mmCIF file with all atom_site columns, C-alpha atoms in Angstrom:
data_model
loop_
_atom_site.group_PDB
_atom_site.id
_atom_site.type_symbol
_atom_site.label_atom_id
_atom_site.label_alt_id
_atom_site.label_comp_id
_atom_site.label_asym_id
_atom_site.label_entity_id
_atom_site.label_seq_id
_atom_site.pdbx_PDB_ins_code
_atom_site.Cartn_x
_atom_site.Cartn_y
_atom_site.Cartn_z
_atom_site.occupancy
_atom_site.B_iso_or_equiv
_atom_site.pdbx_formal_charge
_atom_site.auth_seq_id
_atom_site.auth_comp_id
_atom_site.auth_asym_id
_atom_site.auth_atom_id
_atom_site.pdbx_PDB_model_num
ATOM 1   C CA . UNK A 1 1   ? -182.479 -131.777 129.310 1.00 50.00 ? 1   UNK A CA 1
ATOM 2   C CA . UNK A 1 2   ? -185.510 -134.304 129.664 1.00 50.00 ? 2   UNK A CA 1
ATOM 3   C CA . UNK A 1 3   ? -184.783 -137.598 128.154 1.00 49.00 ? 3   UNK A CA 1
ATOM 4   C CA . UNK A 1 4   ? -188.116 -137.936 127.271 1.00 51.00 ? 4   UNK A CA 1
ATOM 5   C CA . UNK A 1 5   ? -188.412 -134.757 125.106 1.00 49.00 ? 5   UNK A CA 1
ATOM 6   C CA . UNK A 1 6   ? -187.313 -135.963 121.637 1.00 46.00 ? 6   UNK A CA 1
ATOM 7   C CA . UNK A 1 7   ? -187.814 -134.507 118.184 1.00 47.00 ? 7   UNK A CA 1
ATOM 8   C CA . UNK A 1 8   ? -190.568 -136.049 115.891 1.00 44.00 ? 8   UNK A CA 1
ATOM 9   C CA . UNK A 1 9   ? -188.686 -135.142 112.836 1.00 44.00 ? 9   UNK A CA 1
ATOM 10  C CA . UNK A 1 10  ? -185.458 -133.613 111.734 1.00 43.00 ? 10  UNK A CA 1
ATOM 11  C CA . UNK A 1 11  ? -184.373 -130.437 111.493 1.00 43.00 ? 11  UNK A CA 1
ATOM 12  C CA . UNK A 1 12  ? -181.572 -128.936 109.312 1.00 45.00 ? 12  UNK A CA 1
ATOM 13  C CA . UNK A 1 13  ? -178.531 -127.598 111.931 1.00 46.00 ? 13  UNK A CA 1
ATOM 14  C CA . UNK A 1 14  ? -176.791 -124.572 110.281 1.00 45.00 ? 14  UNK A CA 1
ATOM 15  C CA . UNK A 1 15  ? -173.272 -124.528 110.229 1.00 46.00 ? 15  UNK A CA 1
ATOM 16  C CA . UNK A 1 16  ? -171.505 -121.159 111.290 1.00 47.00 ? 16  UNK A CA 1
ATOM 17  C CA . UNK A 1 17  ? -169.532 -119.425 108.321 1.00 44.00 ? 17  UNK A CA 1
ATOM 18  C CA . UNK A 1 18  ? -166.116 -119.835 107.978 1.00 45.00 ? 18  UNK A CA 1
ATOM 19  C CA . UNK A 1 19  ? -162.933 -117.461 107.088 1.00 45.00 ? 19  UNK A CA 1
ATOM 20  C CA . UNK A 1 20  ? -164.447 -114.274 109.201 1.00 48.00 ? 20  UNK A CA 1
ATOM 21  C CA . UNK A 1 21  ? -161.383 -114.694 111.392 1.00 49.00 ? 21  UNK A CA 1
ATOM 22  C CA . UNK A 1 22  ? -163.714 -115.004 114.506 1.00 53.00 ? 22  UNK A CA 1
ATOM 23  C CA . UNK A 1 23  ? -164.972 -111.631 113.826 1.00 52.00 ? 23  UNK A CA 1
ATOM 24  C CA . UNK A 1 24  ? -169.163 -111.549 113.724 1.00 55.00 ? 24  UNK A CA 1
ATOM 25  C CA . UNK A 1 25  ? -170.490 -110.103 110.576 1.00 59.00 ? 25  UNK A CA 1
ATOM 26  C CA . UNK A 1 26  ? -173.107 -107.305 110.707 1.00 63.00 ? 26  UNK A CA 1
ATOM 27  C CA . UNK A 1 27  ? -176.258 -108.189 109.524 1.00 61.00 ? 27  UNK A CA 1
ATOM 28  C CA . UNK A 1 28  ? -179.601 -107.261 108.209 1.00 68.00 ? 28  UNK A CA 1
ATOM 29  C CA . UNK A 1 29  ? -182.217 -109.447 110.046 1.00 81.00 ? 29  UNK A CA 1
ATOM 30  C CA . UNK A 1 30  ? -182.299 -112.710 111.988 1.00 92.00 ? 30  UNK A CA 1
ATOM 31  C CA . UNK A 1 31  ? -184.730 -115.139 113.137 1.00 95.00 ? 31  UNK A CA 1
ATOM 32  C CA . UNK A 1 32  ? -184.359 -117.852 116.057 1.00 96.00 ? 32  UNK A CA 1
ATOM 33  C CA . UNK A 1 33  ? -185.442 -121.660 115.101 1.00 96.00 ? 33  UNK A CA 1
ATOM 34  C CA . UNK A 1 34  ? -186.390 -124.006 117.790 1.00 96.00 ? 34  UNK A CA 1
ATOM 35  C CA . UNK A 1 35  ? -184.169 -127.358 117.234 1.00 97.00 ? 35  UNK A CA 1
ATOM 36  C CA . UNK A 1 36  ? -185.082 -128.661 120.571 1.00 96.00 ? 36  UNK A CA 1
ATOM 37  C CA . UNK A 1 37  ? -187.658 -128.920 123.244 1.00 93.00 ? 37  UNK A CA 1
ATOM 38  C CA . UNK A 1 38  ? -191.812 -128.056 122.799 1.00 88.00 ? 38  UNK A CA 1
ATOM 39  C CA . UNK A 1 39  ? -192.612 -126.018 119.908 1.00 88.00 ? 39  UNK A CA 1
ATOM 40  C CA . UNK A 1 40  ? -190.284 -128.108 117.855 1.00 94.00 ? 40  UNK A CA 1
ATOM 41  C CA . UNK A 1 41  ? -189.476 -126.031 114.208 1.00 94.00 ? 41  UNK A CA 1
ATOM 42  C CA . UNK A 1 42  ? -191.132 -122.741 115.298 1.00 95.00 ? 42  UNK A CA 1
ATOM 43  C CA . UNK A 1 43  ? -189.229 -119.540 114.247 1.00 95.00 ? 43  UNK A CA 1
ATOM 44  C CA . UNK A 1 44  ? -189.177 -116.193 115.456 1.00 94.00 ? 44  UNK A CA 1
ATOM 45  C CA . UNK A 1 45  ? -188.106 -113.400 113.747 1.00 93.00 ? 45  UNK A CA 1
ATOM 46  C CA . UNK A 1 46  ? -185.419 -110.783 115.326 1.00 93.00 ? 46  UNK A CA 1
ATOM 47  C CA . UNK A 1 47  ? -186.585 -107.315 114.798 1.00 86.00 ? 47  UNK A CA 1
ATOM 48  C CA . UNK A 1 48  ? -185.058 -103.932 115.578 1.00 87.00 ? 48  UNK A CA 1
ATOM 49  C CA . UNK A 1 49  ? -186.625 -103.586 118.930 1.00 89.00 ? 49  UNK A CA 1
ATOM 50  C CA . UNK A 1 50  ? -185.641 -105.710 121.598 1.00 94.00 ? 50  UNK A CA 1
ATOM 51  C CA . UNK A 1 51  ? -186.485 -109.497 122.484 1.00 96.00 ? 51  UNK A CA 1
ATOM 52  C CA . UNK A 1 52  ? -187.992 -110.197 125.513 1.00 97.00 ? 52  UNK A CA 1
ATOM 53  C CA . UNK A 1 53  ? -187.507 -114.050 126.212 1.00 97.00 ? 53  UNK A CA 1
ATOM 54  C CA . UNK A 1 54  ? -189.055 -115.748 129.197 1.00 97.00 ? 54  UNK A CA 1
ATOM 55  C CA . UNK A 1 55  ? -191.747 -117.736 131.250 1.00 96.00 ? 55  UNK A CA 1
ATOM 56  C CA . UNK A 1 56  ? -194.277 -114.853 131.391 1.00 96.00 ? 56  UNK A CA 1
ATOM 57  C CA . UNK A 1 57  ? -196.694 -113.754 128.939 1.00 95.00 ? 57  UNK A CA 1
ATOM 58  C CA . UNK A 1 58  ? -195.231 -110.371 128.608 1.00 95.00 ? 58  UNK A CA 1
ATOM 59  C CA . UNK A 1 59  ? -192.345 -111.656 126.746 1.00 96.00 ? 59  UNK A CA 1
ATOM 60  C CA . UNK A 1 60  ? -192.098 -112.091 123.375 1.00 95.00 ? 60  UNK A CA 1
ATOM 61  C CA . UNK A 1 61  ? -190.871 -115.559 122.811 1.00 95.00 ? 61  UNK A CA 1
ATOM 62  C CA . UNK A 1 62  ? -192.650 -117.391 125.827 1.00 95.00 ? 62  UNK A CA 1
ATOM 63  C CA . UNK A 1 63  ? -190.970 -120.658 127.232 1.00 95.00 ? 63  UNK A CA 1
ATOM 64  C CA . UNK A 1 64  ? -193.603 -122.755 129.228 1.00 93.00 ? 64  UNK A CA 1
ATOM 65  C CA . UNK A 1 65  ? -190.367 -124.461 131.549 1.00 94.00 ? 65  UNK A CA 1
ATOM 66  C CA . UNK A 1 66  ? -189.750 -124.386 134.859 1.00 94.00 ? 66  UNK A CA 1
ATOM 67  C CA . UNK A 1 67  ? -185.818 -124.005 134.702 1.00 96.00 ? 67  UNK A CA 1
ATOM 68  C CA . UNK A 1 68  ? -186.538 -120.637 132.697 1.00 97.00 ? 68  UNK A CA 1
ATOM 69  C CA . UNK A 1 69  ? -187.097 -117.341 134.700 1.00 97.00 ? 69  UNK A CA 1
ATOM 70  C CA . UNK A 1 70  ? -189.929 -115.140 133.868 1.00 97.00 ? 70  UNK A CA 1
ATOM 71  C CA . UNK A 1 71  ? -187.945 -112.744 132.432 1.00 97.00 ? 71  UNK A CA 1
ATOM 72  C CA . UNK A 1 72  ? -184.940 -115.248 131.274 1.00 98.00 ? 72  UNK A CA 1
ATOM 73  C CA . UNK A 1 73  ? -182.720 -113.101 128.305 1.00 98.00 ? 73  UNK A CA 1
ATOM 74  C CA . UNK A 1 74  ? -183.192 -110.999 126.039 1.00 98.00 ? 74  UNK A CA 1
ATOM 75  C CA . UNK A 1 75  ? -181.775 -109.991 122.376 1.00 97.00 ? 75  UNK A CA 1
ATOM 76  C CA . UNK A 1 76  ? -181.197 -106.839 121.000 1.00 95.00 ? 76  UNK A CA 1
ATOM 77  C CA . UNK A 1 77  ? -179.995 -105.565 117.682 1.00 93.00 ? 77  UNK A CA 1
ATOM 78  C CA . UNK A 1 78  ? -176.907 -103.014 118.196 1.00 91.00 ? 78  UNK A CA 1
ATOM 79  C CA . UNK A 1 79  ? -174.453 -101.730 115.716 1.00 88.00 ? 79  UNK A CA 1
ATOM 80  C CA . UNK A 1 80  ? -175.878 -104.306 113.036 1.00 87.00 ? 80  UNK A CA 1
ATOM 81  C CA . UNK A 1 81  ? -175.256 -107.220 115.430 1.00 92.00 ? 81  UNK A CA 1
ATOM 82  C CA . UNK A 1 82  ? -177.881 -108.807 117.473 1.00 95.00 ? 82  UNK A CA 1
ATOM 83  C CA . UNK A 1 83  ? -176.415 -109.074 121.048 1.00 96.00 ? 83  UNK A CA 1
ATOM 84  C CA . UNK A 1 84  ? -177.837 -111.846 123.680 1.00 97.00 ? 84  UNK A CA 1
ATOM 85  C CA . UNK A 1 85  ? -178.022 -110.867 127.356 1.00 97.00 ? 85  UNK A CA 1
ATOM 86  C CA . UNK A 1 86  ? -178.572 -112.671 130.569 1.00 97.00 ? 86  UNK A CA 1
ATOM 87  C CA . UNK A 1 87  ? -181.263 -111.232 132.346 1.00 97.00 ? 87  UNK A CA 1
ATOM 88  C CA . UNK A 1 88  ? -179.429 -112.604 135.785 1.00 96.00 ? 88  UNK A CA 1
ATOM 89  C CA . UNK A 1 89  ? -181.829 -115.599 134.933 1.00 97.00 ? 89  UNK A CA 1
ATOM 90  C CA . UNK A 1 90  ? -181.552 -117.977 138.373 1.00 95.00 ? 90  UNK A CA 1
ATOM 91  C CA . UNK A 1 91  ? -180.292 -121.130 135.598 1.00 96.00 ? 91  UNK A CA 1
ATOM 92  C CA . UNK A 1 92  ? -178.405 -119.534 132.976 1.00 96.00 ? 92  UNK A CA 1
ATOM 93  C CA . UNK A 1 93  ? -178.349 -118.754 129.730 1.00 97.00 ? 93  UNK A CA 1
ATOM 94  C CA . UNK A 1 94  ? -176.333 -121.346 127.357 1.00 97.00 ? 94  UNK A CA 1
ATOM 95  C CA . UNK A 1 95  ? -174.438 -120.325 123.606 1.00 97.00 ? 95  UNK A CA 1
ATOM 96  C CA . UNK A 1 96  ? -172.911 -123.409 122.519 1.00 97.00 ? 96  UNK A CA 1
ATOM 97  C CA . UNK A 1 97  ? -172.419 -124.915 125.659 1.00 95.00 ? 97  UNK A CA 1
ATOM 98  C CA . UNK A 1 98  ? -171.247 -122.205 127.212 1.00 96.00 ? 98  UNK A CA 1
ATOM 99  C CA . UNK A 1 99  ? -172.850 -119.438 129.885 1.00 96.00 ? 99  UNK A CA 1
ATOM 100 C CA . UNK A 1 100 ? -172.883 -116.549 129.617 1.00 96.00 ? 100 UNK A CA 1
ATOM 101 C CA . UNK A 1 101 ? -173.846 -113.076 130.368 1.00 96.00 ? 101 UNK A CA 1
ATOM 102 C CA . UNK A 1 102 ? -173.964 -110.669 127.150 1.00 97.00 ? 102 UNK A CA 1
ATOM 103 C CA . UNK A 1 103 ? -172.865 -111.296 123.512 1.00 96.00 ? 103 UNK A CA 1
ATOM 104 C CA . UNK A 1 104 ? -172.737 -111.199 119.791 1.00 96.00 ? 104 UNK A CA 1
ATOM 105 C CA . UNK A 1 105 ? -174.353 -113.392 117.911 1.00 96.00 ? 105 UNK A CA 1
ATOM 106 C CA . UNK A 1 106 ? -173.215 -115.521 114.727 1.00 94.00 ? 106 UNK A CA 1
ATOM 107 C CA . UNK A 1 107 ? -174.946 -117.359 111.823 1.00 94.00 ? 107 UNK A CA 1
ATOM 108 C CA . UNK A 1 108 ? -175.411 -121.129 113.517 1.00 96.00 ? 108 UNK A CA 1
ATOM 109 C CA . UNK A 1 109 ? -175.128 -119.982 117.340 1.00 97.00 ? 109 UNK A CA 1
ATOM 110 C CA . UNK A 1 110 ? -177.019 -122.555 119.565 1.00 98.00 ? 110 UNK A CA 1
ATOM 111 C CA . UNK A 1 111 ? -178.811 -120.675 122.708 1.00 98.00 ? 111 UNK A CA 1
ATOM 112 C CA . UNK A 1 112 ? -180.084 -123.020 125.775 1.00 98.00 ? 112 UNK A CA 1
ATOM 113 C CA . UNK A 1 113 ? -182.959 -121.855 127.961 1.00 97.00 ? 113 UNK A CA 1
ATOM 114 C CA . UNK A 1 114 ? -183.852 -124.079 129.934 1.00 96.00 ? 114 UNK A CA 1
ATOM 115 C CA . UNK A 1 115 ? -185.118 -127.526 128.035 1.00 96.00 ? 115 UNK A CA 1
ATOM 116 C CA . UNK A 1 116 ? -185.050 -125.335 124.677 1.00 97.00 ? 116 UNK A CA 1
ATOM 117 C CA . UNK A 1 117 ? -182.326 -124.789 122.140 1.00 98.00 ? 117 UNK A CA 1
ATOM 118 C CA . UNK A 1 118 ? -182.536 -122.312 119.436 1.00 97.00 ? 118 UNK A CA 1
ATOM 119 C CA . UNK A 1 119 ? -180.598 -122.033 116.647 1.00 98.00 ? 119 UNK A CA 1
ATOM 120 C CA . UNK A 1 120 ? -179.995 -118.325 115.646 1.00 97.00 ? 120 UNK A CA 1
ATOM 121 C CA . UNK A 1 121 ? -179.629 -117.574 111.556 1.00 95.00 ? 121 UNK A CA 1
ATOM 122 C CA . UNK A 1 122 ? -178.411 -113.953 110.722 1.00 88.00 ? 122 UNK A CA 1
ATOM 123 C CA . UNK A 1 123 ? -178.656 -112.621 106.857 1.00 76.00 ? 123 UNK A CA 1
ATOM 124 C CA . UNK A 1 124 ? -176.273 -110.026 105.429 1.00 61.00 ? 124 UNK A CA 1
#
């Protein structure tokens, strides 16, 4: 990430829940909260029809950054779970330090694209 990119003012990090035995929860709606990188604090809210995430202008959640493909990942709600997918991006896609191609996310997860981290938040 750029050194030079640094928050102007906190942000609250959500901690994941505990005692669900690894096991994510279903839930009723999400939202994604931008805890680093441009557009510091912004949220966007996970609907039932798919998230398009990416460079271009005909995605949803646009990320202005040159490490992010035009059409980078997306996320979909399935089963009462929203699932993040690689869209075979050329750098990755990041949750929690780790890459990967499709999964289920949990209350707290931390997605990298690029110079951004989100913070997904899922309610019951």
């Amino acid at each position: 990430m750029k050194p030079d990119t640094k928050p102007t003012r906190s942000i609250p990090v959500f901690k994941p829940r505990k005692g669900d035995g690894g096991v994510p929860k279903a839930v009723s709606f999400g939202k994604l909260i931008v805890i680093y990188g441009d557009h510091l604090g912004k949220e966007y809210r996970l609907g039932p029809t798919r998230m398009l995430i990416g460079r271009t202008d005909q995605c949803d959640l646009v990320i202005d950054d040159s490490l992010v493909s035009r059409k980078h990942a997306c996320i979909e709600r399935k089963d009462g779970r929203f699932l993040l997918q690689d869209l075979k991006s050329t750098n990755g896609t990041f949750l929690n330090g780790e890459f990967i191609d499709v999964c289920v996310l949990n209350h707290g997860d931390k997605i990298r694209i690029g110079n951004t981290v989100l913070q997904f938040l899922g309610e019951e």
